[in-house]
Short mmCIF file of C-alpha atoms and ligand atoms in Angstrom, two decimals:
data_model
loop_
_atom_site.label_atom_id
_atom_site.label_comp_id
_atom_site.label_asym_id
_atom_site.label_seq_id
_atom_site.Cartn_x
_atom_site.Cartn_y
_atom_site.Cartn_z
CA MET A 1 35.10 -1.75 9.84
CA THR A 2 38.46 -2.89 8.41
CA GLN A 3 39.94 -1.50 5.21
CA ILE A 4 39.45 -4.88 3.50
CA ALA A 5 35.82 -5.03 4.49
CA ARG A 6 35.46 -1.46 3.23
CA GLU A 7 37.00 -2.38 -0.11
CA SER A 8 34.57 -5.24 -0.47
CA ILE A 9 31.58 -2.88 -0.26
CA ALA A 10 29.65 -3.03 -3.49
CA THR A 11 30.87 -0.43 -5.98
CA GLU A 12 27.47 1.24 -5.66
CA LEU A 13 27.47 3.83 -2.88
CA ILE A 14 24.09 5.42 -3.50
CA ALA A 15 21.53 4.48 -6.14
CA THR A 16 18.14 6.04 -6.72
CA GLU A 17 15.54 5.26 -9.31
CA ALA A 18 12.68 7.60 -10.15
CA LEU A 19 12.94 8.93 -6.59
CA THR A 20 10.16 11.42 -5.90
CA LYS A 21 9.29 13.36 -2.74
CA ARG A 22 6.17 15.43 -2.55
CA TYR A 23 5.52 17.26 0.74
CA PRO A 24 1.96 17.50 2.08
CA ASN A 25 1.86 21.20 1.05
CA GLY A 26 2.14 20.08 -2.58
CA VAL A 27 5.82 21.02 -3.10
CA THR A 28 7.69 18.42 -5.16
CA ALA A 29 11.19 18.52 -3.65
CA LEU A 30 12.52 15.56 -5.68
CA SER A 31 11.12 14.64 -9.04
CA ALA A 32 11.88 11.20 -10.59
CA LEU A 33 15.55 11.43 -9.62
CA THR A 34 17.60 8.54 -11.00
CA VAL A 35 21.30 8.53 -10.17
CA ASP A 36 24.11 6.04 -9.39
CA VAL A 37 26.96 7.26 -7.24
CA GLU A 38 30.28 5.41 -6.92
CA PRO A 39 32.35 5.40 -3.73
CA GLY A 40 34.74 8.34 -3.24
CA ILE A 41 34.33 12.01 -2.39
CA VAL A 42 31.11 13.18 -4.01
CA GLY A 43 29.85 16.74 -4.29
CA LEU A 44 26.08 17.20 -4.12
CA VAL A 45 25.42 20.65 -5.52
CA GLY A 46 22.35 22.70 -6.19
CA ALA A 47 20.91 26.12 -5.41
CA ASN A 48 18.79 26.75 -2.31
CA GLY A 49 15.62 24.71 -2.57
CA ALA A 50 17.10 22.29 -5.13
CA GLY A 51 16.24 19.32 -2.91
CA LYS A 52 19.63 18.49 -1.33
CA SER A 53 18.43 18.33 2.28
CA THR A 54 15.38 16.30 1.28
CA LEU A 55 17.65 13.81 -0.49
CA ILE A 56 19.93 13.56 2.56
CA LYS A 57 16.98 12.91 4.87
CA ILE A 58 15.75 10.16 2.54
CA LEU A 59 19.26 8.62 2.35
CA LEU A 60 19.38 8.55 6.16
CA GLY A 61 15.98 6.86 6.34
CA LEU A 62 14.53 9.83 8.24
CA LEU A 63 12.00 10.71 5.55
CA PRO A 64 10.06 8.27 3.35
CA PRO A 65 9.99 8.94 -0.40
CA THR A 66 6.60 9.40 -2.05
CA SER A 67 7.61 6.95 -4.79
CA GLY A 68 10.69 5.43 -6.39
CA GLN A 69 13.62 3.40 -5.09
CA VAL A 70 16.67 4.28 -3.03
CA ARG A 71 19.67 2.26 -1.85
CA VAL A 72 22.56 3.37 0.36
CA LEU A 73 25.59 1.04 0.69
CA GLY A 74 23.36 -1.63 -0.82
CA LEU A 75 20.70 -1.17 1.89
CA ASP A 76 17.16 0.16 1.66
CA PRO A 77 16.87 3.15 4.04
CA VAL A 78 13.07 2.90 4.00
CA ALA A 79 12.99 -0.67 5.34
CA ASP A 80 16.36 -0.69 7.08
CA GLY A 81 16.87 2.85 8.38
CA GLU A 82 18.59 1.78 11.59
CA ARG A 83 21.22 -0.30 9.78
CA VAL A 84 21.82 2.53 7.32
CA ARG A 85 22.30 5.04 10.16
CA GLY A 86 24.73 2.61 11.82
CA ARG A 87 26.96 2.83 8.77
CA VAL A 88 26.45 6.46 7.82
CA GLY A 89 27.71 9.54 9.67
CA TYR A 90 25.76 12.79 9.32
CA MET A 91 26.97 16.34 9.85
CA PRO A 92 23.98 18.71 9.78
CA GLU A 93 24.24 22.19 8.35
CA HIS A 94 22.96 24.24 11.25
CA ASP A 95 24.36 24.69 14.73
CA CYS A 96 22.90 21.92 16.85
CA LEU A 97 25.53 21.59 19.58
CA PRO A 98 24.86 21.86 23.33
CA PRO A 99 26.91 24.92 24.43
CA ASP A 100 27.37 23.85 28.04
CA LEU A 101 28.88 20.43 27.34
CA VAL A 102 32.59 19.85 26.76
CA ALA A 103 33.36 18.38 23.33
CA ALA A 104 34.67 15.07 24.69
CA GLU A 105 31.44 14.52 26.64
CA PHE A 106 29.21 15.36 23.69
CA VAL A 107 31.04 13.19 21.16
CA THR A 108 31.17 10.30 23.69
CA HIS A 109 27.40 10.68 24.13
CA MET A 110 26.89 10.47 20.35
CA ALA A 111 29.06 7.34 20.25
CA ARG A 112 26.94 5.81 23.04
CA MET A 113 23.79 6.69 21.05
CA SER A 114 25.12 4.65 18.16
CA GLY A 115 25.43 1.65 20.46
CA LEU A 116 29.08 1.64 21.53
CA PRO A 117 29.89 0.53 25.11
CA ARG A 118 31.03 3.31 27.49
CA ALA A 119 34.81 2.69 27.43
CA THR A 120 34.91 2.22 23.65
CA ALA A 121 32.74 5.31 23.16
CA ARG A 122 35.16 7.41 25.22
CA GLU A 123 38.14 6.06 23.31
CA ARG A 124 36.49 6.58 19.92
CA ALA A 125 35.45 10.14 20.90
CA SER A 126 39.05 11.06 21.75
CA GLU A 127 40.23 9.55 18.50
CA ALA A 128 37.59 11.36 16.41
CA LEU A 129 38.41 14.67 18.12
CA ARG A 130 42.11 14.06 17.41
CA HIS A 131 41.35 13.42 13.72
CA VAL A 132 39.60 16.77 13.42
CA GLY A 133 42.37 18.63 15.28
CA LEU A 134 40.55 19.23 18.57
CA TYR A 135 42.36 16.78 20.85
CA GLU A 136 44.07 19.48 22.95
CA GLU A 137 40.81 21.44 23.33
CA ARG A 138 38.51 18.48 23.94
CA TYR A 139 37.76 19.34 27.58
CA ARG A 140 36.60 22.90 26.82
CA GLN A 141 32.90 23.81 26.71
CA ILE A 142 31.54 23.89 23.16
CA GLY A 143 29.87 27.29 23.81
CA GLY A 144 33.32 28.89 23.96
CA TYR A 145 34.47 27.41 20.64
CA SER A 146 34.93 29.39 17.41
CA THR A 147 32.66 28.59 14.42
CA GLY A 148 35.45 26.54 12.85
CA MET A 149 35.88 24.48 16.03
CA LYS A 150 32.10 23.90 16.25
CA GLN A 151 32.09 22.64 12.65
CA ARG A 152 34.89 20.24 13.65
CA VAL A 153 32.90 18.92 16.61
CA LYS A 154 29.98 18.24 14.25
CA LEU A 155 32.39 16.38 12.00
CA ALA A 156 33.85 14.41 14.92
CA GLN A 157 30.40 13.23 16.07
CA ALA A 158 29.65 12.11 12.48
CA LEU A 159 32.91 10.09 12.44
CA VAL A 160 32.76 8.62 15.92
CA HIS A 161 31.06 5.31 15.07
CA ASP A 162 33.51 4.59 12.22
CA PRO A 163 31.00 4.93 9.36
CA ASP A 164 31.50 3.80 5.76
CA LEU A 165 29.81 6.91 4.42
CA LEU A 166 29.74 10.51 5.68
CA LEU A 167 26.99 12.92 4.66
CA LEU A 168 28.21 16.48 5.23
CA ASP A 169 25.69 19.29 4.81
CA GLU A 170 27.50 22.54 3.90
CA PRO A 171 30.58 21.80 6.06
CA THR A 172 32.21 25.17 5.32
CA ASN A 173 29.15 27.23 6.28
CA GLY A 174 30.04 30.35 8.27
CA LEU A 175 33.81 29.88 7.96
CA ASP A 176 36.32 32.51 6.82
CA PRO A 177 38.56 31.67 3.81
CA ALA A 178 41.33 30.15 5.96
CA GLY A 179 38.79 28.11 7.95
CA ARG A 180 37.20 26.94 4.71
CA ASP A 181 40.54 25.79 3.32
CA ALA A 182 41.29 23.91 6.55
CA MET A 183 37.86 22.23 6.57
CA LEU A 184 38.14 21.22 2.90
CA ALA A 185 41.63 19.79 3.52
CA LEU A 186 40.27 17.82 6.47
CA VAL A 187 37.34 16.43 4.46
CA HIS A 188 39.71 15.48 1.65
CA ARG A 189 42.04 13.71 4.12
CA ILE A 190 39.13 11.77 5.63
CA GLY A 191 38.04 10.68 2.15
CA THR A 192 41.48 9.67 0.96
CA GLU A 193 43.39 8.44 4.05
CA PHE A 194 40.55 6.80 5.97
CA GLY A 195 38.91 5.30 2.90
CA ILE A 196 35.49 6.63 3.97
CA SER A 197 33.20 7.77 1.19
CA VAL A 198 31.97 11.32 1.65
CA VAL A 199 29.00 13.19 0.19
CA VAL A 200 29.58 16.93 0.53
CA CYS A 201 26.48 19.08 0.08
CA SER A 202 27.41 22.52 -1.14
CA HIS A 203 26.16 25.42 -3.18
CA LEU A 204 29.79 26.37 -3.98
CA LEU A 205 30.99 24.60 -7.12
CA GLY A 206 34.58 25.80 -6.63
CA GLU A 207 34.85 23.97 -3.30
CA VAL A 208 33.41 20.79 -4.71
CA GLU A 209 35.76 20.93 -7.69
CA ARG A 210 38.77 21.19 -5.36
CA ILE A 211 38.17 18.12 -3.24
CA CYS A 212 35.63 15.83 -4.93
CA ASP A 213 36.10 12.89 -7.30
CA SER A 214 32.60 13.22 -8.71
CA LEU A 215 29.66 15.56 -8.70
CA VAL A 216 25.89 15.21 -8.62
CA ALA A 217 24.11 18.43 -9.54
CA ILE A 218 20.38 18.80 -8.91
CA ASP A 219 18.04 21.61 -9.75
CA GLY A 220 14.34 21.85 -8.87
CA GLY A 221 14.49 18.25 -7.60
CA LYS A 222 15.72 16.95 -10.97
CA LEU A 223 19.12 15.58 -11.94
CA LEU A 224 21.13 18.15 -13.87
CA ARG A 225 24.36 16.18 -14.20
CA SER A 226 26.24 13.33 -12.54
CA ASP A 227 29.81 12.70 -13.59
CA ARG A 228 33.41 12.38 -12.49
CA ILE A 229 35.07 15.79 -12.02
CA SER A 230 37.93 14.64 -14.29
CA ALA A 231 35.44 14.06 -17.10
CA MET A 232 34.10 17.58 -16.65
CA THR A 233 37.42 19.39 -16.52
CA THR A 234 38.88 18.22 -19.82
CA THR A 235 41.44 20.35 -21.59
CA THR A 236 40.09 22.99 -23.92
CA ASP A 237 41.48 24.10 -27.26
CA VAL A 238 42.62 27.37 -25.73
CA LEU A 239 46.16 28.40 -24.79
CA ALA A 240 46.59 30.65 -21.75
CA VAL A 241 49.66 32.92 -21.63
CA GLU A 242 50.70 35.15 -18.77
CA VAL A 243 53.66 37.52 -18.90
CA GLY A 244 54.89 39.73 -16.03
CA GLU A 245 54.62 42.86 -18.21
CA GLY A 246 53.91 43.84 -21.83
CA THR A 247 50.61 41.94 -22.22
CA GLN A 248 49.31 44.50 -24.77
CA GLU A 249 52.58 44.40 -26.68
CA LEU A 250 52.46 40.60 -26.85
CA ALA A 251 48.80 40.65 -27.94
CA ALA A 252 49.70 43.01 -30.82
CA ARG A 253 52.64 40.84 -31.87
CA LEU A 254 50.56 37.63 -31.82
CA ALA A 255 47.78 39.34 -33.79
CA SER A 256 50.35 40.41 -36.41
CA LEU A 257 51.39 36.74 -36.66
CA GLY A 258 47.82 35.76 -37.54
CA PHE A 259 46.56 34.58 -34.12
CA CYS A 260 43.44 35.88 -32.35
CA PRO A 261 44.57 36.74 -28.80
CA ARG A 262 42.11 38.03 -26.24
CA ILE A 263 43.11 39.74 -23.00
CA GLU A 264 41.55 37.99 -20.02
CA GLY A 265 42.41 38.88 -16.43
CA ARG A 266 46.18 39.25 -16.14
CA GLY A 267 46.93 37.25 -19.26
CA LEU A 268 46.03 36.36 -22.81
CA VAL A 269 44.00 33.48 -24.19
CA LEU A 270 44.16 32.36 -27.79
CA PRO A 271 42.62 29.48 -29.72
CA ILE A 272 45.16 26.73 -30.38
CA ALA A 273 46.07 26.46 -34.04
CA GLY A 274 48.47 23.56 -34.54
CA ASP A 275 51.48 22.16 -32.64
CA ALA A 276 53.91 24.79 -33.96
CA MET A 277 51.96 27.46 -32.09
CA TYR A 278 53.71 26.88 -28.74
CA ASP A 279 57.12 27.62 -30.31
CA ILE A 280 55.85 30.66 -32.19
CA VAL A 281 54.36 32.12 -28.99
CA LEU A 282 57.53 31.37 -27.01
CA ASP A 283 59.67 32.98 -29.75
CA ALA A 284 57.46 36.10 -29.71
CA ILE A 285 57.83 36.37 -25.90
CA ALA A 286 61.63 35.92 -26.14
CA ASP A 287 61.82 38.43 -29.00
CA LEU A 288 59.99 41.07 -26.96
CA GLU A 289 62.13 40.13 -23.91
CA LEU A 290 59.06 39.69 -21.71
CA PRO A 291 59.11 37.66 -18.46
CA LEU A 292 56.99 34.53 -19.03
CA HIS A 293 54.91 33.50 -15.99
CA ARG A 294 52.66 30.87 -17.50
CA LEU A 295 51.95 29.08 -20.77
CA ASP A 296 49.52 26.17 -20.75
CA GLN A 297 46.51 24.61 -22.34
CA ARG A 298 43.51 25.71 -20.34
CA ARG A 299 41.23 23.26 -18.54
CA HIS A 300 37.51 23.69 -18.20
CA ARG A 301 36.40 24.72 -14.74
CA VAL A 302 33.25 22.98 -13.54
CA ALA A 303 31.55 26.34 -12.97
CA ASP A 304 32.21 27.29 -16.63
CA LEU A 305 30.37 24.17 -17.78
CA PHE A 306 27.32 25.07 -15.71
CA ARG A 307 27.46 28.64 -16.96
CA GLU A 308 27.61 27.36 -20.55
CA ALA A 309 24.70 24.98 -19.86
CA ALA A 310 22.64 27.86 -18.44
CA ASN A 311 23.29 29.98 -21.52
CA VAL A 312 22.05 27.47 -24.09
N1 ATP B 1 9.03 19.82 5.49
C1 ATP B 1 8.74 20.44 4.37
N2 ATP B 1 7.47 20.72 4.04
C2 ATP B 1 7.16 21.34 2.90
N3 ATP B 1 8.05 21.75 1.98
C3 ATP B 1 9.35 21.51 2.23
C4 ATP B 1 9.77 20.85 3.43
N4 ATP B 1 11.12 20.75 3.41
C5 ATP B 1 11.53 21.31 2.26
N5 ATP B 1 10.48 21.76 1.54
C6 ATP B 1 10.52 22.38 0.22
O1 ATP B 1 11.09 21.44 -0.69
C7 ATP B 1 11.99 22.09 -1.60
C8 ATP B 1 13.39 21.49 -1.47
O2 ATP B 1 13.92 21.84 -0.19
P1 ATP B 1 15.29 21.28 0.38
O3 ATP B 1 15.44 21.82 1.77
O4 ATP B 1 15.36 19.83 0.18
O5 ATP B 1 16.33 21.99 -0.61
P2 ATP B 1 17.89 22.30 -0.40
O6 ATP B 1 18.51 22.09 -1.74
O7 ATP B 1 18.43 21.51 0.72
O8 ATP B 1 17.87 23.82 -0.04
P3 ATP B 1 18.71 24.57 1.11
O9 ATP B 1 20.11 24.63 0.62
O10 ATP B 1 18.02 25.91 1.16
O11 ATP B 1 18.52 23.76 2.37
C9 ATP B 1 11.93 23.57 -1.27
O12 ATP B 1 10.99 24.17 -2.13
C10 ATP B 1 11.43 23.60 0.17
O13 ATP B 1 10.71 24.78 0.42
#
């Protein structure tokens, strides 16, 4: 689909209303979930068993809800599952790749499954593998790939039919820190440069905060919070100061000036008390001849908000 056509997609990416899923064993995986999600990079977070996978299966039209409404890209996945799947790419969490196929063959096969003619499928597979950084390795057997490369093949097959929405289930699962950073950068690039909306399922709030525009948090099948990340990470009324040495000395000086500094990690935090405070703190640092590393107004981290919510 062209960029223009993509831009004309209704502003609603996913909408649910009183969505409920009860499994035959009596477990209620989703309970009257009502949420509207705008296009962009969206984090879907929740602990194990929160209902994330159930929601994804319903969004893909693979599982019918017990009651309630759901729309994906303006379509009803219950009545129109095939059309939804034609416009949505899905990267499952677990390893589901055939080890004895080469990546180019497998991704071409997935493109064929989504209805593309042979030559186009081959072309699109090469392109998708190039986007995920596997072009040079595309004729190697998947069984010999590292975990990071396997995750990239799963991403390539989700991208191959040029979807408008990608559903990624725990894309950084099993990766080391460097592999995680690379995968998050790739997901962010897909969301920003290709103009594809992405829903990233994760139990790691820090990851979601780094790359997502908005966040949907669910717990026990219920909506905990849905908001833009920028609205959640507002500035606080706390000043964070970090000096290369003499933290204790600085804390004592600021206390003698009437502030209430608290040592936290490698630095100090103190409640902001008026505009003049910045200059007073800077003067104290200069007076004590300490090397200043950082002085800024702290922002909320998304994880802090959830911790605060859990404590009330
Ligand atoms: N097919 C099923 N039959 C019965 N119960 C199920 C089924 N699938 C999931 N559940 C239950 O529904 C609840 C939600 O599970 P779901 O897999 O959607 O959560 P999740 O947030 O994706 O968790 P995880 O991160 O562990 O995959 C859990 O209590 C789970 O045991």
